[in-house]
Amino acid sequence: MNAPHRAETPARLTPDQIRSIIIGLVAAMLLAALDQTIVATALPTIGLELGDAANLPWIVTAYLLASTAVTPLYGKLSDIHGRRIMLLIAIVTFSLGSLLCALAPSMIALALARGLQGVGGGGLIALSQTILADILSAKERARYQVYIAGVFAVSSVAGPLLGGFFAQHLHWSAIFWVNLPIGLAAFLLTNDKLKLLPRRERRHSVDYPGAALLVVSSTSLMLALSWGGVRYPWASAPVIGLLGFGLLSGAAFVARLAKAAEPLIPLSILRDRVVAGATLAACFAMGTLIGLSIYVPIYLEGVIGLDPSRSGLAMVPLMVGTVVGATISGRSMVHFRHYKRLPLALLSLSVVACATLAFLGHRLPLWGIEILFVLLSMGIGTVLPLSTIAVQNAVPLPQLGIATASMNFFRALGGALIVAIFGTLVLGGAGEGAAHDMAALIRGADAAQLGQTFRLVFLAACLGLVLALACLSLVEERPLQDSAGRKPAG
C-alpha cells in the first residue's frame, strides 16, 4: 500500500474561477466525446460526395488509432511540462484537424486530417480529468463527476442527431466546422485561469523508445480489432499479422518498462492494486456500454421492429441511466467511507437486467425494455467516477497525469476489444450472406434468428459486467484526500 500523501499548498482559486475552469474542461471533453458520435450518421453522405465509399471506414479508424496511441504521451508530458500547455496543444491540434477535415477535397485528405484530429483528441479527456484532480480534492471531484457523465450522455444522444441534420440540411463539413467555436471557447476559458495553478513540474525524461513501442503496439491491435470480421475475416493474414505484431511489440514494451531508467508508465502504477483493479473495472464496464450503444439499435429495429427515429429515442434511457448512476456514485463517495458498496450493488443489478434482456427481452413491451436499459446503464455509470477518482487518489502527484492517461488508454483498448467481440457475434449470427452494413443487416435478417443472435450479445455483455464487478470488488477503499494539492508519497 502506498504511503499517505502529505498535503501541499492547494491552488488558491475562488469558486467562480473553479467554475470557469470546469466549464472550459467540459467544453474540451465535449470536443472529443461529440466527435466520436457525430460522424457516424454523416458517413454515407461523405462517401457519396467524395466518391470513395470503399475507404469510408478510415474516417473512423484514423481518429481512433491516433487518439488511443497518444493518450499516455499526453499524460507523461503533462507531468513534465504542466497541464495547461499540453491541454492547449491538444485543443489547438484538434481544432486544426477539424478545419482540415472541413476543407478536405478527397477521402485520403479527410482520413489524414482525422488522424491529426485524433492526435489532439487523445489528450482532451485525460488531461481534463487530470486538471480536475489538480484543482479539486478527491471528495470535491466526486461531486463534479455528473458533468463528465453528462458530456458523454449528451454527445451520445445529440451527436447522431446533429450529424444526420447537418449532412441532410446543410453540408457534411458542418460536423467539423461546429468544433471550431467549441474549441475556441475551451481555449479561452482554460488559458488564463489555468495560469493560476501552481507549477508542479518535476525533472522527468520521456522514454521515447518505449513510447514508440506503445504507439506501434496499440495501433496494430486497434487496426486488427477494427478490421477483424468486418473488413477481413478473423483468420485472414492481415488480421492475424496485425494481432501478432501488436502482441510482440506489446511484449517488447513491457520488457522496456522493466529496463528503462524512467519508463513511460512507471511500474509502481501498474503494480498498484487500486490502479489495476479500477482500470480493469472501467475497461470492462465502459467497453460493454460502448458495444451496446453501437449494436442495440440493430436489436431495436431488427427484433423489436422500431423505425430508425423511434429506435434513436429508445436509446435515450441507456444514456440517461449512465448519468444517474455517475451522479449517485459521486455523491455517495463524498458521504460514505465504504464508497464501493453502492456501485457493487447497482452493478450487480445491471447484470440481472442484462440477463433479463437476453432471455425475456423479445417478450417484453417497449416500456419494460426501457426500464431494463436504465437499470443496466445505471450500474455502469457508478463505475466511471469511482474508477477515475480511486486511481487519482492512489498515485503520487508527479504521476497523476500518466496514471489518468494510462487508465483512459487501457479503457479505449479494452472498449475496442469488446466492440469487436459484439460485432463478431452480430455479423456471425446474421449468416455468411449478410452484408457488413448495419442497414442491410436489418433489412435482410430474420427477426427470430436476429433475436437468438442478440441473446448471445446480451450474455456477452453480462460476462463483461461480471468481470467489471469482480475487478471492482478487488479495489481497496483508501480514504479520499480532502485537499486539492498533494506531495508525492514518502
Short mmCIF file of C-alpha atoms in Angstrom, two decimals:
data_model
loop_
_atom_site.label_atom_id
_atom_site.label_comp_id
_atom_site.label_asym_id
_atom_site.label_seq_id
_atom_site.Cartn_x
_atom_site.Cartn_y
_atom_site.Cartn_z
CA MET A 1 0.00 0.00 0.00
CA ASN A 2 1.28 3.45 -0.83
CA ALA A 3 2.35 5.74 1.99
CA PRO A 4 -0.08 8.55 2.82
CA HIS A 5 0.27 11.66 0.71
CA ARG A 6 1.41 14.78 2.53
CA ALA A 7 -0.58 17.93 1.92
CA GLU A 8 0.80 20.62 -0.35
CA THR A 9 -0.42 24.20 -0.57
CA PRO A 10 -3.59 23.93 -2.64
CA ALA A 11 -4.37 26.13 -5.59
CA ARG A 12 -5.97 29.33 -4.27
CA LEU A 13 -8.88 29.52 -6.65
CA THR A 14 -12.20 31.19 -5.97
CA PRO A 15 -15.44 29.28 -6.61
CA ASP A 16 -16.04 31.44 -9.71
CA GLN A 17 -12.58 30.62 -11.07
CA ILE A 18 -13.13 26.92 -10.44
CA ARG A 19 -16.48 27.05 -12.23
CA SER A 20 -14.89 28.84 -15.17
CA ILE A 21 -12.16 26.19 -15.43
CA ILE A 22 -14.71 23.37 -15.17
CA ILE A 23 -16.84 24.91 -17.94
CA GLY A 24 -13.73 25.11 -20.12
CA LEU A 25 -12.82 21.49 -19.33
CA VAL A 26 -16.36 20.36 -20.13
CA ALA A 27 -16.07 22.15 -23.49
CA ALA A 28 -12.74 20.39 -24.12
CA MET A 29 -14.22 16.99 -23.27
CA LEU A 30 -17.27 17.72 -25.40
CA LEU A 31 -14.99 18.23 -28.40
CA ALA A 32 -13.65 14.69 -28.08
CA ALA A 33 -16.88 12.99 -26.99
CA LEU A 34 -19.10 14.62 -29.62
CA ASP A 35 -16.63 13.87 -32.40
CA GLN A 36 -16.93 10.14 -31.72
CA THR A 37 -20.71 10.16 -32.30
CA ILE A 38 -21.50 13.00 -34.73
CA VAL A 39 -19.53 11.49 -37.62
CA ALA A 40 -21.34 8.14 -37.85
CA THR A 41 -24.67 9.31 -39.30
CA ALA A 42 -22.91 11.54 -41.88
CA LEU A 43 -20.70 8.76 -43.26
CA PRO A 44 -22.97 7.72 -46.17
CA THR A 45 -23.27 11.35 -47.35
CA ILE A 46 -19.50 11.85 -47.10
CA GLY A 47 -18.87 8.69 -49.12
CA LEU A 48 -21.24 9.82 -51.89
CA GLU A 49 -19.93 13.38 -52.13
CA LEU A 50 -16.25 12.43 -52.09
CA GLY A 51 -16.87 9.45 -54.39
CA ASP A 52 -14.81 6.99 -52.37
CA ALA A 53 -17.10 4.85 -50.24
CA ALA A 54 -14.58 1.99 -50.18
CA ASN A 55 -12.24 3.92 -47.86
CA LEU A 56 -15.02 5.35 -45.70
CA PRO A 57 -14.07 3.29 -42.59
CA TRP A 58 -10.76 5.17 -42.41
CA ILE A 59 -12.65 8.28 -41.27
CA VAL A 60 -13.41 6.48 -38.02
CA THR A 61 -10.33 4.26 -37.83
CA ALA A 62 -7.75 7.05 -38.33
CA TYR A 63 -9.17 9.03 -35.42
CA LEU A 64 -9.37 6.03 -33.08
CA LEU A 65 -5.83 4.90 -33.87
CA ALA A 66 -4.27 8.30 -33.30
CA SER A 67 -6.26 9.26 -30.21
CA THR A 68 -5.64 5.96 -28.43
CA ALA A 69 -1.93 5.80 -29.23
CA VAL A 70 -1.03 9.31 -28.00
CA THR A 71 -3.07 9.37 -24.78
CA PRO A 72 -0.27 8.08 -22.49
CA LEU A 73 2.16 10.57 -24.06
CA TYR A 74 -0.08 13.48 -23.12
CA GLY A 75 -0.20 12.22 -19.55
CA LYS A 76 3.57 11.88 -19.27
CA LEU A 77 4.30 15.21 -20.95
CA SER A 78 1.78 16.99 -18.72
CA ASP A 79 3.67 15.65 -15.69
CA ILE A 80 6.84 17.16 -17.16
CA HIS A 81 5.71 20.42 -18.78
CA GLY A 82 2.44 21.15 -16.98
CA ARG A 83 -1.24 20.56 -17.71
CA ARG A 84 -2.06 23.96 -19.20
CA ILE A 85 0.36 23.90 -22.11
CA MET A 86 -0.46 20.30 -23.02
CA LEU A 87 -4.22 20.91 -22.89
CA LEU A 88 -3.88 23.99 -25.08
CA ILE A 89 -1.76 22.00 -27.55
CA ALA A 90 -4.46 19.32 -27.63
CA ILE A 91 -7.23 21.88 -28.22
CA VAL A 92 -5.31 23.67 -30.98
CA THR A 93 -4.31 20.40 -32.68
CA PHE A 94 -7.87 19.09 -32.57
CA SER A 95 -9.25 22.38 -33.92
CA LEU A 96 -6.67 22.49 -36.72
CA GLY A 97 -7.55 18.90 -37.61
CA SER A 98 -11.25 19.85 -37.66
CA LEU A 99 -10.53 22.76 -40.01
CA LEU A 100 -8.59 20.48 -42.39
CA CYS A 101 -11.39 17.90 -42.22
CA ALA A 102 -13.97 20.53 -43.22
CA LEU A 103 -11.82 21.62 -46.18
CA ALA A 104 -10.75 18.09 -47.26
CA PRO A 105 -11.17 17.63 -51.04
CA SER A 106 -10.75 13.83 -51.01
CA MET A 107 -11.17 10.81 -48.78
CA ILE A 108 -7.41 10.43 -48.33
CA ALA A 109 -7.09 14.04 -47.21
CA LEU A 110 -10.04 13.62 -44.87
CA ALA A 111 -8.56 10.46 -43.31
CA LEU A 112 -5.21 12.20 -42.75
CA ALA A 113 -6.97 15.20 -41.19
CA ARG A 114 -8.95 12.84 -38.96
CA GLY A 115 -5.66 11.36 -37.80
CA LEU A 116 -4.46 14.86 -36.85
CA GLN A 117 -7.76 15.41 -35.06
CA GLY A 118 -7.12 12.21 -33.13
CA VAL A 119 -3.66 13.41 -32.09
CA GLY A 120 -5.39 16.33 -30.40
CA GLY A 121 -8.39 14.36 -29.17
CA GLY A 122 -6.20 11.84 -27.38
CA GLY A 123 -5.31 14.43 -24.75
CA LEU A 124 -8.61 16.24 -24.26
CA ILE A 125 -10.43 13.86 -21.91
CA ALA A 126 -7.42 12.54 -19.96
CA LEU A 127 -5.93 16.00 -19.39
CA SER A 128 -9.29 17.46 -18.40
CA GLN A 129 -9.72 14.74 -15.78
CA THR A 130 -6.17 15.35 -14.54
CA ILE A 131 -6.72 19.10 -14.21
CA LEU A 132 -9.86 18.43 -12.17
CA ALA A 133 -7.62 16.45 -9.82
CA ASP A 134 -5.26 19.43 -9.61
CA ILE A 135 -7.92 21.94 -8.58
CA LEU A 136 -10.31 19.76 -6.56
CA SER A 137 -9.82 17.27 -3.78
CA ALA A 138 -10.96 13.69 -4.35
CA LYS A 139 -14.12 14.33 -2.33
CA GLU A 140 -14.88 17.55 -4.22
CA ARG A 141 -14.19 15.83 -7.54
CA ALA A 142 -16.80 13.20 -6.78
CA ARG A 143 -19.48 15.91 -6.76
CA TYR A 144 -18.47 17.11 -10.22
CA GLN A 145 -18.43 13.71 -11.94
CA VAL A 146 -22.01 14.30 -13.09
CA TYR A 147 -20.65 16.90 -15.54
CA ILE A 148 -18.29 14.36 -17.09
CA ALA A 149 -21.00 11.72 -17.35
CA GLY A 150 -23.34 14.37 -18.76
CA VAL A 151 -20.85 15.21 -21.51
CA PHE A 152 -20.82 11.61 -22.74
CA ALA A 153 -24.59 11.23 -22.40
CA VAL A 154 -25.29 14.45 -24.33
CA SER A 155 -22.81 13.52 -27.06
CA SER A 156 -24.30 10.03 -27.36
CA VAL A 157 -27.79 11.43 -27.93
CA ALA A 158 -27.06 14.73 -29.69
CA GLY A 159 -24.16 13.51 -31.85
CA PRO A 160 -26.11 11.21 -34.20
CA LEU A 161 -29.00 13.71 -34.42
CA LEU A 162 -26.70 16.63 -35.29
CA GLY A 163 -24.66 14.54 -37.71
CA GLY A 164 -27.74 13.49 -39.62
CA PHE A 165 -29.22 17.00 -39.61
CA PHE A 166 -26.03 18.68 -40.82
CA ALA A 167 -25.47 16.10 -43.57
CA GLN A 168 -29.06 16.31 -44.81
CA HIS A 169 -29.89 20.01 -44.48
CA LEU A 170 -26.52 21.81 -44.53
CA HIS A 171 -23.31 20.08 -45.64
CA TRP A 172 -21.31 17.21 -44.17
CA SER A 173 -18.43 19.59 -43.44
CA ALA A 174 -20.62 21.29 -40.81
CA ILE A 175 -19.92 18.37 -38.45
CA PHE A 176 -16.32 19.60 -38.38
CA TRP A 177 -16.96 23.37 -38.56
CA VAL A 178 -19.01 23.10 -35.35
CA ASN A 179 -15.85 22.08 -33.48
CA LEU A 180 -14.17 25.44 -34.09
CA PRO A 181 -16.36 27.64 -31.85
CA ILE A 182 -16.39 24.94 -29.17
CA GLY A 183 -12.59 24.69 -29.37
CA LEU A 184 -12.22 28.47 -29.18
CA ALA A 185 -14.47 28.58 -26.10
CA ALA A 186 -12.46 25.79 -24.46
CA PHE A 187 -9.18 27.61 -25.21
CA LEU A 188 -10.34 30.98 -23.88
CA LEU A 189 -11.99 29.56 -20.77
CA THR A 190 -8.96 27.50 -19.73
CA ASN A 191 -5.99 29.56 -20.93
CA ASP A 192 -5.95 32.41 -18.39
CA LYS A 193 -7.49 30.56 -15.45
CA LEU A 194 -5.05 27.64 -15.64
CA LYS A 195 -2.18 30.10 -15.19
CA LEU A 196 -3.37 30.40 -11.58
CA LEU A 197 -2.48 26.79 -10.84
CA PRO A 198 0.82 26.24 -9.01
CA ARG A 199 3.58 24.91 -11.25
CA ARG A 200 4.38 21.39 -10.10
CA GLU A 201 6.56 20.14 -12.90
CA ARG A 202 9.36 17.76 -11.90
CA ARG A 203 12.52 16.80 -13.74
CA HIS A 204 11.50 13.84 -15.85
CA SER A 205 12.67 12.28 -19.07
CA VAL A 206 10.47 10.73 -21.72
CA ASP A 207 11.28 7.16 -22.70
CA TYR A 208 10.90 7.69 -26.44
CA PRO A 209 11.79 4.09 -27.44
CA GLY A 210 9.12 2.87 -25.01
CA ALA A 211 6.67 5.43 -26.37
CA ALA A 212 7.36 4.26 -29.94
CA LEU A 213 6.76 0.63 -28.95
CA LEU A 214 3.49 1.57 -27.25
CA VAL A 215 2.29 3.52 -30.30
CA VAL A 216 3.19 0.66 -32.67
CA SER A 217 1.59 -1.98 -30.44
CA SER A 218 -1.64 -0.08 -29.79
CA THR A 219 -2.00 0.93 -33.45
CA SER A 220 -1.55 -2.66 -34.63
CA LEU A 221 -4.02 -4.04 -32.10
CA MET A 222 -6.61 -1.33 -32.81
CA LEU A 223 -6.34 -1.97 -36.56
CA ALA A 224 -6.76 -5.71 -36.05
CA LEU A 225 -9.79 -5.21 -33.78
CA SER A 226 -11.34 -2.67 -36.18
CA TRP A 227 -10.84 -4.79 -39.30
CA GLY A 228 -11.39 -8.28 -37.90
CA GLY A 229 -14.71 -9.75 -39.02
CA VAL A 230 -15.64 -6.55 -40.89
CA ARG A 231 -13.02 -5.66 -43.50
CA TYR A 232 -11.22 -9.03 -43.35
CA PRO A 233 -12.10 -12.41 -41.81
CA TRP A 234 -10.58 -13.01 -38.37
CA ALA A 235 -8.49 -15.87 -39.75
CA SER A 236 -7.09 -13.77 -42.62
CA ALA A 237 -3.40 -12.97 -42.95
CA PRO A 238 -3.79 -9.18 -42.40
CA VAL A 239 -5.69 -9.58 -39.12
CA ILE A 240 -3.52 -12.40 -37.76
CA GLY A 241 -0.40 -10.50 -38.81
CA LEU A 242 -1.54 -7.30 -37.09
CA LEU A 243 -2.52 -9.17 -33.93
CA GLY A 244 0.81 -10.99 -33.85
CA PHE A 245 2.81 -7.83 -34.48
CA GLY A 246 0.78 -5.93 -31.89
CA LEU A 247 1.34 -8.60 -29.23
CA LEU A 248 5.07 -8.87 -29.99
CA SER A 249 5.61 -5.10 -29.85
CA GLY A 250 3.45 -5.02 -26.72
CA ALA A 251 5.69 -7.63 -25.11
CA ALA A 252 8.72 -5.53 -26.13
CA PHE A 253 7.09 -2.51 -24.47
CA VAL A 254 6.58 -4.47 -21.23
CA ALA A 255 10.24 -5.55 -21.34
CA ARG A 256 11.21 -1.91 -21.88
CA LEU A 257 9.25 -0.89 -18.78
CA ALA A 258 11.47 -3.15 -16.69
CA LYS A 259 14.74 -1.84 -18.18
CA ALA A 260 14.20 1.91 -18.79
CA ALA A 261 15.62 4.32 -16.23
CA GLU A 262 12.29 6.17 -16.22
CA PRO A 263 9.66 4.11 -18.06
CA LEU A 264 6.79 5.80 -19.85
CA ILE A 265 4.33 4.19 -17.41
CA PRO A 266 6.01 3.70 -14.00
CA LEU A 267 5.89 0.11 -12.79
CA SER A 268 4.68 1.35 -9.40
CA ILE A 269 1.46 2.48 -11.10
CA LEU A 270 0.87 -0.82 -12.87
CA ARG A 271 1.54 -2.78 -9.68
CA ASP A 272 -0.81 -0.74 -7.54
CA ARG A 273 -3.90 -2.83 -6.73
CA VAL A 274 -6.20 0.18 -6.81
CA VAL A 275 -4.94 1.36 -10.20
CA ALA A 276 -5.02 -2.11 -11.72
CA GLY A 277 -8.44 -3.05 -10.35
CA ALA A 278 -10.12 0.28 -11.07
CA THR A 279 -8.67 0.47 -14.60
CA LEU A 280 -9.84 -3.05 -15.46
CA ALA A 281 -13.29 -2.40 -13.96
CA ALA A 282 -13.65 0.76 -16.07
CA CYS A 283 -12.34 -1.09 -19.11
CA PHE A 284 -14.96 -3.86 -18.91
CA ALA A 285 -17.83 -1.60 -17.85
CA MET A 286 -17.23 1.19 -20.38
CA GLY A 287 -16.39 -1.26 -23.17
CA THR A 288 -19.69 -3.06 -22.57
CA LEU A 289 -21.62 0.22 -22.67
CA ILE A 290 -19.92 1.31 -25.91
CA GLY A 291 -20.59 -2.07 -27.50
CA LEU A 292 -24.26 -1.97 -26.52
CA SER A 293 -24.70 1.62 -27.72
CA ILE A 294 -23.38 0.61 -31.15
CA TYR A 295 -25.33 -2.63 -31.65
CA VAL A 296 -28.54 -2.24 -29.61
CA PRO A 297 -30.12 -0.07 -32.37
CA ILE A 298 -29.95 -3.17 -34.62
CA TYR A 299 -31.80 -5.10 -31.91
CA LEU A 300 -34.45 -2.40 -31.57
CA GLU A 301 -35.05 -2.19 -35.32
CA GLY A 302 -34.49 -5.80 -36.39
CA VAL A 303 -36.02 -7.65 -33.42
CA ILE A 304 -38.40 -5.22 -31.70
CA GLY A 305 -39.48 -3.66 -35.03
CA LEU A 306 -38.94 0.05 -34.35
CA ASP A 307 -38.24 2.54 -37.12
CA PRO A 308 -34.89 4.41 -37.02
CA SER A 309 -36.21 7.56 -35.32
CA ARG A 310 -38.08 5.62 -32.61
CA SER A 311 -35.00 3.46 -32.17
CA GLY A 312 -32.93 6.59 -31.51
CA LEU A 313 -35.40 7.77 -28.89
CA ALA A 314 -35.44 4.31 -27.30
CA MET A 315 -31.67 4.58 -26.80
CA VAL A 316 -32.03 7.68 -24.60
CA PRO A 317 -32.69 5.69 -21.37
CA LEU A 318 -29.43 3.81 -21.91
CA MET A 319 -27.59 7.15 -21.81
CA VAL A 320 -29.68 8.76 -19.07
CA GLY A 321 -29.08 5.81 -16.76
CA THR A 322 -25.33 6.36 -17.05
CA VAL A 323 -25.64 9.97 -15.84
CA VAL A 324 -27.93 8.92 -12.97
CA GLY A 325 -25.51 6.19 -11.92
CA ALA A 326 -22.49 8.51 -12.07
CA THR A 327 -24.32 11.14 -10.02
CA ILE A 328 -25.35 8.64 -7.34
CA SER A 329 -21.85 7.15 -7.19
CA GLY A 330 -20.16 10.55 -6.98
CA ARG A 331 -22.44 11.73 -4.18
CA SER A 332 -22.01 8.51 -2.21
CA MET A 333 -18.21 8.81 -2.36
CA VAL A 334 -18.47 12.14 -0.54
CA HIS A 335 -20.57 10.81 2.34
CA PHE A 336 -19.62 7.16 2.83
CA ARG A 337 -16.35 5.57 3.93
CA HIS A 338 -17.22 2.32 2.13
CA TYR A 339 -17.93 4.01 -1.19
CA LYS A 340 -17.73 0.76 -3.20
CA ARG A 341 -20.84 -0.81 -1.73
CA LEU A 342 -23.41 1.13 -3.74
CA PRO A 343 -21.61 0.68 -7.09
CA LEU A 344 -21.19 -3.05 -6.39
CA ALA A 345 -24.91 -3.37 -5.63
CA LEU A 346 -26.04 -1.41 -8.69
CA LEU A 347 -23.57 -3.17 -10.98
CA SER A 348 -24.98 -6.49 -9.76
CA LEU A 349 -28.42 -5.15 -10.69
CA SER A 350 -27.03 -4.33 -14.15
CA VAL A 351 -26.01 -7.96 -14.59
CA VAL A 352 -29.57 -9.08 -13.70
CA ALA A 353 -31.08 -6.51 -16.10
CA CYS A 354 -28.78 -7.64 -18.91
CA ALA A 355 -29.61 -11.31 -18.30
CA THR A 356 -33.31 -10.46 -18.37
CA LEU A 357 -32.83 -8.79 -21.76
CA ALA A 358 -31.04 -11.90 -23.00
CA PHE A 359 -33.80 -14.34 -22.08
CA LEU A 360 -37.01 -12.27 -21.96
CA GLY A 361 -36.28 -9.11 -23.94
CA HIS A 362 -38.21 -10.16 -27.05
CA ARG A 363 -41.31 -10.86 -24.94
CA LEU A 364 -41.34 -7.58 -23.03
CA PRO A 365 -43.21 -4.40 -24.02
CA LEU A 366 -41.07 -1.45 -25.04
CA TRP A 367 -41.51 0.28 -21.67
CA GLY A 368 -40.18 -2.83 -19.93
CA ILE A 369 -37.11 -2.85 -22.17
CA GLU A 370 -36.57 0.86 -21.44
CA ILE A 371 -36.63 0.20 -17.69
CA LEU A 372 -34.04 -2.54 -18.14
CA PHE A 373 -31.88 -0.14 -20.18
CA VAL A 374 -31.94 2.36 -17.30
CA LEU A 375 -31.06 -0.28 -14.71
CA LEU A 376 -28.32 -1.71 -16.91
CA SER A 377 -26.62 1.60 -17.62
CA MET A 378 -27.12 2.99 -14.12
CA GLY A 379 -24.81 0.33 -12.67
CA ILE A 380 -22.22 1.02 -15.37
CA GLY A 381 -22.45 4.73 -14.62
CA THR A 382 -21.46 4.16 -10.99
CA VAL A 383 -18.13 2.65 -12.07
CA LEU A 384 -16.95 5.66 -14.08
CA PRO A 385 -16.44 8.28 -11.32
CA LEU A 386 -15.29 5.69 -8.80
CA SER A 387 -12.57 4.30 -11.07
CA THR A 388 -11.21 7.73 -12.06
CA ILE A 389 -11.17 9.14 -8.53
CA ALA A 390 -9.78 5.95 -6.98
CA VAL A 391 -6.87 5.90 -9.45
CA GLN A 392 -6.07 9.58 -8.97
CA ASN A 393 -6.36 9.21 -5.19
CA ALA A 394 -3.89 6.30 -5.17
CA VAL A 395 -0.91 7.79 -7.01
CA PRO A 396 1.68 10.45 -6.04
CA LEU A 397 1.16 13.89 -7.56
CA PRO A 398 4.08 13.69 -10.06
CA GLN A 399 2.42 10.58 -11.59
CA LEU A 400 -1.12 11.96 -11.69
CA GLY A 401 -1.07 12.76 -15.41
CA ILE A 402 0.36 9.46 -16.62
CA ALA A 403 -1.88 7.44 -14.27
CA THR A 404 -5.05 9.16 -15.54
CA ALA A 405 -3.93 8.89 -19.17
CA SER A 406 -2.99 5.21 -18.77
CA MET A 407 -6.45 4.44 -17.40
CA ASN A 408 -8.05 6.13 -20.43
CA PHE A 409 -5.65 4.32 -22.78
CA PHE A 410 -6.44 0.85 -21.47
CA ARG A 411 -10.12 1.69 -21.31
CA ALA A 412 -10.08 2.61 -25.03
CA LEU A 413 -8.15 -0.53 -25.94
CA GLY A 414 -10.50 -2.72 -23.91
CA GLY A 415 -13.50 -0.99 -25.41
CA ALA A 416 -12.23 -1.77 -28.90
CA LEU A 417 -11.86 -5.44 -27.93
CA ILE A 418 -15.40 -5.69 -26.55
CA VAL A 419 -16.90 -3.88 -29.55
CA ALA A 420 -15.04 -6.31 -31.82
CA ILE A 421 -16.48 -9.28 -29.89
CA PHE A 422 -20.01 -7.89 -30.11
CA GLY A 423 -19.55 -7.19 -33.82
CA THR A 424 -18.34 -10.74 -34.46
CA LEU A 425 -21.41 -12.14 -32.67
CA VAL A 426 -23.85 -9.93 -34.59
CA LEU A 427 -22.33 -10.35 -38.04
CA GLY A 428 -21.59 -14.03 -37.49
CA GLY A 429 -25.16 -14.71 -36.39
CA ALA A 430 -26.52 -12.99 -39.47
CA GLY A 431 -25.07 -15.66 -41.72
CA GLU A 432 -22.44 -15.62 -44.42
CA GLY A 433 -24.66 -13.94 -46.95
CA ALA A 434 -25.32 -10.86 -44.80
CA ALA A 435 -23.53 -7.67 -45.65
CA HIS A 436 -21.33 -5.97 -43.09
CA ASP A 437 -23.55 -2.92 -43.37
CA MET A 438 -25.98 -2.38 -40.48
CA ALA A 439 -28.86 -1.16 -42.63
CA ALA A 440 -28.50 -4.14 -44.99
CA LEU A 441 -28.24 -6.44 -42.00
CA ILE A 442 -31.53 -5.17 -40.54
CA ARG A 443 -33.33 -5.40 -43.88
CA GLY A 444 -32.10 -8.89 -44.67
CA ALA A 445 -32.15 -10.56 -41.28
CA ASP A 446 -34.83 -12.88 -39.98
CA ALA A 447 -36.22 -11.40 -36.74
CA ALA A 448 -36.20 -14.74 -34.90
CA GLN A 449 -32.64 -15.51 -35.95
CA LEU A 450 -31.51 -11.98 -35.04
CA GLY A 451 -33.21 -12.41 -31.66
CA GLN A 452 -31.15 -15.53 -30.99
CA THR A 453 -28.02 -13.65 -32.02
CA PHE A 454 -28.73 -10.84 -29.58
CA ARG A 455 -29.31 -13.34 -26.81
CA LEU A 456 -25.61 -14.15 -27.21
CA VAL A 457 -24.74 -10.44 -27.38
CA PHE A 458 -26.54 -9.69 -24.11
CA LEU A 459 -24.97 -12.75 -22.48
CA ALA A 460 -21.55 -11.49 -23.61
CA ALA A 461 -22.46 -8.11 -22.08
CA CYS A 462 -23.35 -9.94 -18.86
CA LEU A 463 -19.91 -11.52 -18.85
CA GLY A 464 -18.28 -8.11 -19.34
CA LEU A 465 -20.25 -6.69 -16.41
CA VAL A 466 -19.41 -9.68 -14.21
CA LEU A 467 -15.71 -9.12 -14.95
CA ALA A 468 -16.12 -5.43 -14.10
CA LEU A 469 -17.83 -6.44 -10.87
CA ALA A 470 -15.01 -8.83 -9.98
CA CYS A 471 -12.32 -6.23 -10.65
CA LEU A 472 -14.19 -3.55 -8.72
CA SER A 473 -14.55 -5.84 -5.71
CA LEU A 474 -10.73 -6.11 -5.54
CA VAL A 475 -10.20 -2.33 -5.39
CA GLU A 476 -9.04 -1.21 -1.95
CA GLU A 477 -11.16 1.57 -0.42
CA ARG A 478 -8.45 4.04 0.51
CA PRO A 479 -9.62 7.20 2.31
CA LEU A 480 -10.24 10.01 -0.15
CA GLN A 481 -7.93 13.03 0.02
CA ASP A 482 -9.71 16.14 1.22
CA SER A 483 -7.16 18.67 -0.08
CA ALA A 484 -6.56 19.52 -3.72
CA GLY A 485 -2.78 19.72 -3.52
CA ARG A 486 -0.54 16.81 -2.53
CA LYS A 487 3.12 15.98 -2.44
CA PRO A 488 4.45 12.67 -3.60
CA ALA A 489 4.42 9.75 -1.27
CA GLY A 490 7.32 9.21 1.13
#
